[in-house]
XYZ file of N, CA and C in Angstrom:
636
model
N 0.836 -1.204 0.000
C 0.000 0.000 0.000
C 0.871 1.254 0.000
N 0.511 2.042 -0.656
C 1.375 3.317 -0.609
C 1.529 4.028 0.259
N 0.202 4.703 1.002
C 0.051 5.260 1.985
C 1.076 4.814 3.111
N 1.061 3.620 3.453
C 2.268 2.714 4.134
C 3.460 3.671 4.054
N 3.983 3.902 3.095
C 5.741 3.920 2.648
C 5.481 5.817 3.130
N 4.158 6.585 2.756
C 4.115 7.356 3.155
C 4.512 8.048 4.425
N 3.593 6.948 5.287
C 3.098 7.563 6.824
C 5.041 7.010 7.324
N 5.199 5.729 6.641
C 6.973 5.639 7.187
C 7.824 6.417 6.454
N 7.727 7.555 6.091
C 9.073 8.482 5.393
C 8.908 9.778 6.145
N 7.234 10.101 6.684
C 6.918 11.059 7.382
C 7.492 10.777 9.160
N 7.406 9.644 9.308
C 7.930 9.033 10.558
C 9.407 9.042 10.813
N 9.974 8.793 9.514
C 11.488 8.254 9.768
C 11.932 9.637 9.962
N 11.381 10.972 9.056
C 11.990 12.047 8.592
C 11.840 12.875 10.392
N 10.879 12.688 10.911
C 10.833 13.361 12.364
C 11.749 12.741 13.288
N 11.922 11.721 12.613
C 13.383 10.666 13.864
C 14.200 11.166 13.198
N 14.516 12.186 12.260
C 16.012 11.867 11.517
C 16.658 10.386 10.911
N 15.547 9.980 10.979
C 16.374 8.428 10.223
C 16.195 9.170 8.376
N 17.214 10.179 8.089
C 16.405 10.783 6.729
C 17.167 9.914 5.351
N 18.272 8.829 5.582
C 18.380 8.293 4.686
C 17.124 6.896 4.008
N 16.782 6.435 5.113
C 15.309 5.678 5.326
C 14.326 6.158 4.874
N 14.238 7.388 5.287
C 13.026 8.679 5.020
C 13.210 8.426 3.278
N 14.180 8.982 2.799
C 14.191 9.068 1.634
C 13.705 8.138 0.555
N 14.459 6.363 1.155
C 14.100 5.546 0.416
C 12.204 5.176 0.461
N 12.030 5.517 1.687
C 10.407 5.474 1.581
C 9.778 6.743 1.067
N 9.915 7.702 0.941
C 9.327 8.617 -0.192
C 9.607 8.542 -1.448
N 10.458 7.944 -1.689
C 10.684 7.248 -3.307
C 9.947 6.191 -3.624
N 9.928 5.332 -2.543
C 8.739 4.095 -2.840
C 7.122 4.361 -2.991
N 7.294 5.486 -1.907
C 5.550 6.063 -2.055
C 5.342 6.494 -3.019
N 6.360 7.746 -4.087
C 5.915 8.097 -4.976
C 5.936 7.247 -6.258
N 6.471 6.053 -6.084
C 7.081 5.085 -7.641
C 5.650 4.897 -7.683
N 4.642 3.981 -5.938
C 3.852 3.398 -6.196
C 2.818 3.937 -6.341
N 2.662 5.307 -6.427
C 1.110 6.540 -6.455
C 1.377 6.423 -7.880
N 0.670 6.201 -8.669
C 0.833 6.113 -10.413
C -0.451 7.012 -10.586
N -1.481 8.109 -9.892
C -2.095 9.621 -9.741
C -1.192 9.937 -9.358
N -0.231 10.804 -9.816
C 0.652 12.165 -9.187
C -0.150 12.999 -8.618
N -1.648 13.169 -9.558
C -2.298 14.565 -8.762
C -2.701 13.754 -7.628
N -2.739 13.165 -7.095
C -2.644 12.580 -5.426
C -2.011 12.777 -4.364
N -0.559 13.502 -4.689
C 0.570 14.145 -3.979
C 0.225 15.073 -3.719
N 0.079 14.897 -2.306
C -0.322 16.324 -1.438
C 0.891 17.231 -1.582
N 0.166 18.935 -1.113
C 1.514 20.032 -0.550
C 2.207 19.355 0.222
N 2.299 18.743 1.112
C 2.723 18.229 2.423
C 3.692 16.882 1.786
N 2.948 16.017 1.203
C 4.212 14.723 0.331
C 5.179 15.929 -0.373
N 5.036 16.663 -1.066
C 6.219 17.288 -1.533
C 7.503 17.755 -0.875
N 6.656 18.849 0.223
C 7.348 19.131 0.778
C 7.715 18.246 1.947
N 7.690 17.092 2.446
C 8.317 15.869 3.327
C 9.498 15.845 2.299
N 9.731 15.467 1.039
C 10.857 15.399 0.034
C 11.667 16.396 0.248
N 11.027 17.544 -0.108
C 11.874 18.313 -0.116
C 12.861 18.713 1.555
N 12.282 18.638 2.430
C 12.744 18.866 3.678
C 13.789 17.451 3.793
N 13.599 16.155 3.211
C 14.202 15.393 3.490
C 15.306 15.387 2.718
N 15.607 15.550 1.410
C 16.845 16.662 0.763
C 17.589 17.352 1.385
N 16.836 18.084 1.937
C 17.627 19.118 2.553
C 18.288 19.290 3.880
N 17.723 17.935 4.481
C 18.489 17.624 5.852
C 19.398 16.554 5.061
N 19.484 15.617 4.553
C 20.528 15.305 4.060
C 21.775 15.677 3.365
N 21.273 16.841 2.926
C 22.324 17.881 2.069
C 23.619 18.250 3.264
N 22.614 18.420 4.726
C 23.241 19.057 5.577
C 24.911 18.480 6.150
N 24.844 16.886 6.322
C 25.658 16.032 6.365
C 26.557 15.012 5.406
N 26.475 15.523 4.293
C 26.601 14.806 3.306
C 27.552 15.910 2.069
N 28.419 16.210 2.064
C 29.251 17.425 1.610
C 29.266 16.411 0.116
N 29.585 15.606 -0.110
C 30.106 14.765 -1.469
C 28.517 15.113 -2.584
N 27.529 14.631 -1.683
C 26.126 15.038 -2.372
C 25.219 16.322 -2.143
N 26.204 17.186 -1.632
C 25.438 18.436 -1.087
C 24.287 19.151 -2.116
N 24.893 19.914 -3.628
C 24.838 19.994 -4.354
C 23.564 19.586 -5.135
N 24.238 18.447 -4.920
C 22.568 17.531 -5.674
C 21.098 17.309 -4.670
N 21.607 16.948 -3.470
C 20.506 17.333 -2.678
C 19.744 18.355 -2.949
N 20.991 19.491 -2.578
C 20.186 20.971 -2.620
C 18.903 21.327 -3.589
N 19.479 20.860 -4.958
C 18.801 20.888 -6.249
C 17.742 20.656 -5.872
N 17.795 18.660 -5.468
C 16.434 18.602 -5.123
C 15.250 18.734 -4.486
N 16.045 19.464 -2.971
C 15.310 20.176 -2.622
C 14.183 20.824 -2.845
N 15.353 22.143 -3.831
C 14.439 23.211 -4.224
C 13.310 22.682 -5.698
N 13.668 21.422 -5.820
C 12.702 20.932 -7.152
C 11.216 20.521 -6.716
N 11.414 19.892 -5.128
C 10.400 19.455 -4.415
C 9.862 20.595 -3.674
N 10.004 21.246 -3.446
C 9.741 22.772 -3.046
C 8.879 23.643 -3.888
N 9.155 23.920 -5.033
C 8.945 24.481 -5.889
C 7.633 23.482 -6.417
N 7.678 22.556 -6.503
C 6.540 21.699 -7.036
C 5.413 21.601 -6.044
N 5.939 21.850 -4.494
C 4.679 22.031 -3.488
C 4.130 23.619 -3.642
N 4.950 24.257 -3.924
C 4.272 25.276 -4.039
C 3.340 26.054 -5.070
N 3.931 24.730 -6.248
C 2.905 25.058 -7.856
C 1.795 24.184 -7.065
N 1.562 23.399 -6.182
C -0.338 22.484 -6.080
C -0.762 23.275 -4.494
N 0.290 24.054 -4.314
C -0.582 24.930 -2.800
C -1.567 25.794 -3.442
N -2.707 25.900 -2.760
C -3.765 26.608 -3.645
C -4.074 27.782 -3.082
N -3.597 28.196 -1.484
C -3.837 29.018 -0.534
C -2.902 30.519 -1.854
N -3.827 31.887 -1.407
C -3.165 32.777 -1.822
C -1.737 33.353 -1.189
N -2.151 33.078 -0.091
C -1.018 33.812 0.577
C 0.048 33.101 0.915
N 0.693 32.929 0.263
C 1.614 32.073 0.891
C 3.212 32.089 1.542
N 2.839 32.950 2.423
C 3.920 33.749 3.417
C 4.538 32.691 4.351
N 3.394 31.440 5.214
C 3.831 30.369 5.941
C 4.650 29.504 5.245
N 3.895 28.757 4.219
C 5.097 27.827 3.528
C 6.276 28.454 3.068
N 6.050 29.879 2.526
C 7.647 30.175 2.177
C 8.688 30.215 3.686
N 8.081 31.030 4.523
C 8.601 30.895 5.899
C 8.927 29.533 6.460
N 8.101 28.351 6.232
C 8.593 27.188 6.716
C 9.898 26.532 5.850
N 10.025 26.471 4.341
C 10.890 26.292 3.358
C 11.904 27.316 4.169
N 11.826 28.285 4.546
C 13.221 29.257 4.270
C 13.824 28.566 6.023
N 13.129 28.618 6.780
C 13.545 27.599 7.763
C 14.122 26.258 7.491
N 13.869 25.467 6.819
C 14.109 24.541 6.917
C 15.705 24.558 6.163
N 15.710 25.291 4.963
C 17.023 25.499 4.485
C 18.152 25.959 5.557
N 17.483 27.621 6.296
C 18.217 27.564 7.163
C 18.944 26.845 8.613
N 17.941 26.058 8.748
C 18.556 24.828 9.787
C 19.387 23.405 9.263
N 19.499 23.686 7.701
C 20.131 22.606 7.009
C 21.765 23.255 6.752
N 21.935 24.967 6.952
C 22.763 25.641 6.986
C 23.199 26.235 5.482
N 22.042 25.878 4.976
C 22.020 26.236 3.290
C 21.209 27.790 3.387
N 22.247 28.891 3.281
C 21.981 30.520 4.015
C 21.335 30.485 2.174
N 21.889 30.145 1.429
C 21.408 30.569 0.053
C 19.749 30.350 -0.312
N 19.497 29.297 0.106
C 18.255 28.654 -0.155
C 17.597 29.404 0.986
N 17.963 29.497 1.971
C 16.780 30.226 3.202
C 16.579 31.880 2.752
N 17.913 32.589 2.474
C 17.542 33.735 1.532
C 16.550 34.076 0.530
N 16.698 32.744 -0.450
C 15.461 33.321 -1.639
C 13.673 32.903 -0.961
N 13.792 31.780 0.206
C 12.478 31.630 0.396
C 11.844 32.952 1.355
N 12.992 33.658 1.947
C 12.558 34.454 2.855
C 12.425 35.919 2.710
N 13.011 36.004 1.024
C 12.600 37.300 0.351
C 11.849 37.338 -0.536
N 11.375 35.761 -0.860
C 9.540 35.939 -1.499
C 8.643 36.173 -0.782
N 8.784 36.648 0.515
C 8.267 37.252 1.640
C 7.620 38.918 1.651
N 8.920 38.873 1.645
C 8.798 40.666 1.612
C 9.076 41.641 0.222
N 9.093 40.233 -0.772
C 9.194 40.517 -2.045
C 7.051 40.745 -2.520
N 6.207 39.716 -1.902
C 5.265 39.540 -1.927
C 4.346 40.650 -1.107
N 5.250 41.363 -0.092
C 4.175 42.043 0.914
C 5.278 42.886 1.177
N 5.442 44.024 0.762
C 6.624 44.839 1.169
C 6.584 45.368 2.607
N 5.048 45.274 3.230
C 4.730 45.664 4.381
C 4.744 44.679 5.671
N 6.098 43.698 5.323
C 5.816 42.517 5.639
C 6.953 43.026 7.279
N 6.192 41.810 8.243
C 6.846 42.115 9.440
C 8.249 42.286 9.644
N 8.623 42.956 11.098
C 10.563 43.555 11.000
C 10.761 42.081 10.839
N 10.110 40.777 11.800
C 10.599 39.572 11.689
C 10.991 39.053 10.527
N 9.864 39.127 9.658
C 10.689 38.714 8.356
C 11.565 39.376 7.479
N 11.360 41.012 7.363
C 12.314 41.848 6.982
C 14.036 41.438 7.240
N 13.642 41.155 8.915
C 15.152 40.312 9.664
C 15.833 39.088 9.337
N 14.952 38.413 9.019
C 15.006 36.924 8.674
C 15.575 36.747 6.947
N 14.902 37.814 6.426
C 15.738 37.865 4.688
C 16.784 38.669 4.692
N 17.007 39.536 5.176
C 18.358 40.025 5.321
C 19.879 39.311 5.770
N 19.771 38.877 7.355
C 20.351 38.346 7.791
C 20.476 36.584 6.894
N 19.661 35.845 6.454
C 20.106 34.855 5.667
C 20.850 35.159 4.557
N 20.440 36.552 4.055
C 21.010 36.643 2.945
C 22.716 37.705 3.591
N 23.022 37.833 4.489
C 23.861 38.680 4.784
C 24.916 37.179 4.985
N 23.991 35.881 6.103
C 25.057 34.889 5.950
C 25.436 34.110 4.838
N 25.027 34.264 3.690
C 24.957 33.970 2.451
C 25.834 34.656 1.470
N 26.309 35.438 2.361
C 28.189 36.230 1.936
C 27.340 37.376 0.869
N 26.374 37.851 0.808
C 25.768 39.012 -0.083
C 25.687 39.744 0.598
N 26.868 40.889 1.041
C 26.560 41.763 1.770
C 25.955 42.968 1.404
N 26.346 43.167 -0.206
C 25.438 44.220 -0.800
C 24.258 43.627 -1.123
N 23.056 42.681 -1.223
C 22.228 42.308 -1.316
C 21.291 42.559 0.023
N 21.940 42.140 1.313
C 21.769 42.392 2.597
C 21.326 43.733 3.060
N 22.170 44.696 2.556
C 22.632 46.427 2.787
C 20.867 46.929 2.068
N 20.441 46.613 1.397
C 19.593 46.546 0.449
C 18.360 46.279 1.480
N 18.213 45.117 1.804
C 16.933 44.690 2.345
C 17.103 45.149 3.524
N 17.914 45.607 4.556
C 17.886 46.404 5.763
C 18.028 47.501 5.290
N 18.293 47.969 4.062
C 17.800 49.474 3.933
C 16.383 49.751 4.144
N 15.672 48.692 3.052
C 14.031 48.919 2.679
C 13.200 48.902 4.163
N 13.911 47.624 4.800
C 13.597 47.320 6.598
C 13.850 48.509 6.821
N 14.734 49.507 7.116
C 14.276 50.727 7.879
C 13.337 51.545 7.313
N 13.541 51.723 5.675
C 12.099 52.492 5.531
C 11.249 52.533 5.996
N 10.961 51.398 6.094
C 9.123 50.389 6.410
C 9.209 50.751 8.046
N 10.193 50.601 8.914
C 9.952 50.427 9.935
C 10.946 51.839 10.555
N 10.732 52.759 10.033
C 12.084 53.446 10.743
C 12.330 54.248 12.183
N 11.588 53.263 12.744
C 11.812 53.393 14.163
C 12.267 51.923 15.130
N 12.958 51.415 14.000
C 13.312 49.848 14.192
C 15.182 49.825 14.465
N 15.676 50.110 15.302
C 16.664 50.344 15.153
C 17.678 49.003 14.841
N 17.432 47.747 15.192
C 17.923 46.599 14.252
C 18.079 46.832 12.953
N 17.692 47.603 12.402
C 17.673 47.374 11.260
C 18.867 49.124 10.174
N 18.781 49.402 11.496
C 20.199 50.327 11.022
C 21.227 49.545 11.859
N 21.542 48.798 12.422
C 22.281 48.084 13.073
C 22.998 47.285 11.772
N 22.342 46.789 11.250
C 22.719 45.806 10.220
C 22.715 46.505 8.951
N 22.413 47.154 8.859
C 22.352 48.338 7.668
C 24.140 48.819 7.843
N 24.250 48.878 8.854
C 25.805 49.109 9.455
C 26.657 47.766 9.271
N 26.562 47.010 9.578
C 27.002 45.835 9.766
C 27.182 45.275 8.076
N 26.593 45.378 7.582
C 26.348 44.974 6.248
C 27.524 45.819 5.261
N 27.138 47.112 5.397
C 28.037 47.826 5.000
C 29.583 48.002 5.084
N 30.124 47.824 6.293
C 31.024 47.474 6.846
C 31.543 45.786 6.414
N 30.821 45.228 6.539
C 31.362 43.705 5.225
C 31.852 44.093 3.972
N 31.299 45.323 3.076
C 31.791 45.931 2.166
C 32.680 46.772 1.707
N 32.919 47.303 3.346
C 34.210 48.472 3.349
C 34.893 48.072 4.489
N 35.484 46.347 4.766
C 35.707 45.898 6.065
C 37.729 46.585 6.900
N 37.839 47.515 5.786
C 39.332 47.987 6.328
C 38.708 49.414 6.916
N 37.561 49.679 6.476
C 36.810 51.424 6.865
C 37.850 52.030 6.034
N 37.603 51.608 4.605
C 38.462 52.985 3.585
C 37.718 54.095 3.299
N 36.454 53.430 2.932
C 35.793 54.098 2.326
C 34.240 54.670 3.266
N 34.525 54.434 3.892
C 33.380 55.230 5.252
C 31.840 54.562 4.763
N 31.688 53.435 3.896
C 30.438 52.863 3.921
C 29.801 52.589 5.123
N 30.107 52.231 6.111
C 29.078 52.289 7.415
C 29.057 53.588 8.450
N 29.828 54.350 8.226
C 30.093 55.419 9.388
C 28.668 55.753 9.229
N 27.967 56.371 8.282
C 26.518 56.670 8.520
C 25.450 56.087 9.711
N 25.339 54.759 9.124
C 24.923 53.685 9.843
C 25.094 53.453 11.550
N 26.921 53.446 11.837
C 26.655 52.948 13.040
C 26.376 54.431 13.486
N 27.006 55.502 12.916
C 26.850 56.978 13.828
C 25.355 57.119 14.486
N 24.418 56.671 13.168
C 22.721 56.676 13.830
C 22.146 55.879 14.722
N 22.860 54.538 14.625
C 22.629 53.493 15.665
C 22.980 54.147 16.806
N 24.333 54.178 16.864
C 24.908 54.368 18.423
C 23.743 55.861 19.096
N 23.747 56.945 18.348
C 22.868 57.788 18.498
C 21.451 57.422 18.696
N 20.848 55.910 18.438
C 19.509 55.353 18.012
C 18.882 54.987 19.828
N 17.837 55.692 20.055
C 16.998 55.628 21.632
C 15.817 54.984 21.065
N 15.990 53.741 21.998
C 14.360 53.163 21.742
C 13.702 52.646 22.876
N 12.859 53.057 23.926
C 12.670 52.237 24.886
C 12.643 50.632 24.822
N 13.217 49.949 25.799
C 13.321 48.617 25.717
C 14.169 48.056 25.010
N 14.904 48.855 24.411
C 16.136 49.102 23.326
C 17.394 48.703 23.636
N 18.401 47.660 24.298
C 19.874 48.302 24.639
C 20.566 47.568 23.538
N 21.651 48.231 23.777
C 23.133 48.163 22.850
C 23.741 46.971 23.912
N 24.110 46.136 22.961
C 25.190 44.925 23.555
C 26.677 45.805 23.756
N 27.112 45.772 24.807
C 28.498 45.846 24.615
C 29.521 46.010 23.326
N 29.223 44.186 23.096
C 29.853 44.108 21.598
C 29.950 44.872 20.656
N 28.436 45.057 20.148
C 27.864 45.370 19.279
C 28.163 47.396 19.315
N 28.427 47.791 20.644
C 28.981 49.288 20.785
C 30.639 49.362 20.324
N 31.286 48.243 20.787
C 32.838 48.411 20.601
C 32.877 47.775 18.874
N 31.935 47.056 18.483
C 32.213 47.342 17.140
C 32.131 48.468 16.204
N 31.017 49.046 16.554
C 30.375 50.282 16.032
C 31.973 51.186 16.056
N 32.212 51.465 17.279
C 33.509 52.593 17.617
C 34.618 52.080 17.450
N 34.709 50.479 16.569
C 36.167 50.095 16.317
C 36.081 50.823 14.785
N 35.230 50.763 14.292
C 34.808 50.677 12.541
C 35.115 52.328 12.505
N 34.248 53.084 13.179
C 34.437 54.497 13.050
C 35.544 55.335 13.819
N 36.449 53.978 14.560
C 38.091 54.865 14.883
C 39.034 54.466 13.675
N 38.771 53.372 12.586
C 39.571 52.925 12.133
C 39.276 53.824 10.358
N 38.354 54.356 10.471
C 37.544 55.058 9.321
C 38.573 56.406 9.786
N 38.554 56.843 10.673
C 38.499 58.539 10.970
C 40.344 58.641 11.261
N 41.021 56.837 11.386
C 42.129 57.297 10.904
C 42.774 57.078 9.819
N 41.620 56.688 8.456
C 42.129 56.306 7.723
C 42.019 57.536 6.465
N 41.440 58.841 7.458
C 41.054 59.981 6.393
C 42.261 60.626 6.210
């Protein structure tokens, strides 16, 4: 029975048994001969199970990944819901806990690509994947638009700084001095500055102001 190989790939994949997982979502789908029978949910079990395998598996990373995003992409052509802000949010999670920053980037800026008015959370969540995703001018970008939208969000000149400073990381060219100058200046009740996050600010803009 199919359903069988189903309910065990959905089982194995919550134990992490995801090489098992795999071979039983291959069996479920050989033996469903209706494809249109494949739920959102069978797809994306594939695709999540890809993508935790990708995670441990450096020789097949690559190809995982692919398929991932093939099973992904195919749950999201039979999702019928309009909005579909959760599944992209659950996809961009799941990449990001597989440590694939690339793949959690594009699911988490069809987000705020879809709803520009979309929460700081997700504003945060596409930036920062895409900032660990070594795009720091891509990053600089979406915590720019994040402060528009929110510009009483001071995270988001934080990283607007931070971002920038990945781009000008000797402070030649004074790309973040803007940034952290407004942060460090930035009052928000309930608001504090990490330590860290202050002695970086004033390492970047002592190393800028002696490099004029």
């Amino acid at each position: 029975q199919p359903l069988l190989y189903r309910a065990m790939a959905y089982s194995q994949y919550e134990n992490k048994k995801f090489d098992e997982a795999l071979e039983s979502i291959n069996t479920y789908f050989n033996k469903t001969t209706d494809k249109t029978k494949l739920t959102v949910e069978d797809l994306s079990y594939a695709g999540k199970i890809y993508a935790s395998l990708a995670k441990n598996n450096e020789a097949q990373k690559a190809e995982y990944i692919a398929k991932a995003h093939e099973f992904f992409a195919k749950a999201i052509a039979v999702d019928s819901n309009a909005d579909k802000r959760n599944t992209y949010n659950e996809i961009g999670n799941i990449f990001r806990n597989a440590d694939n920053f690339e793949g959690a980037s594009m699911y988490y800026n069809k987000i705020i690509a879809a709803n520009p008015k979309a929460s700081t959370f997700d504003y945060f969540n596409a930036g920062y994947a895409t900032f660990l995703a070594d795009q720091p001018n891509e990053a600089l970008n979406i915590f720019t638009k994040m402060a528009e939208v929110y510009p009483d969000e001071p995270v988001a000149v934080y990283w607007q700084a931070t971002s920038a400073a990945a781009l000008d990381p000797k402070a030649i060219d004074g790309k973040a001095e803007p940034f952290y100058t407004k942060w460090l200046a930035f009052e928000k009740e309930g608001y504090n500055k990490s330590d860290k996050d202050k002695i970086r600010s004033y390492s970047y803009l002592l190393m800028y102001n002696m490099n004029k």
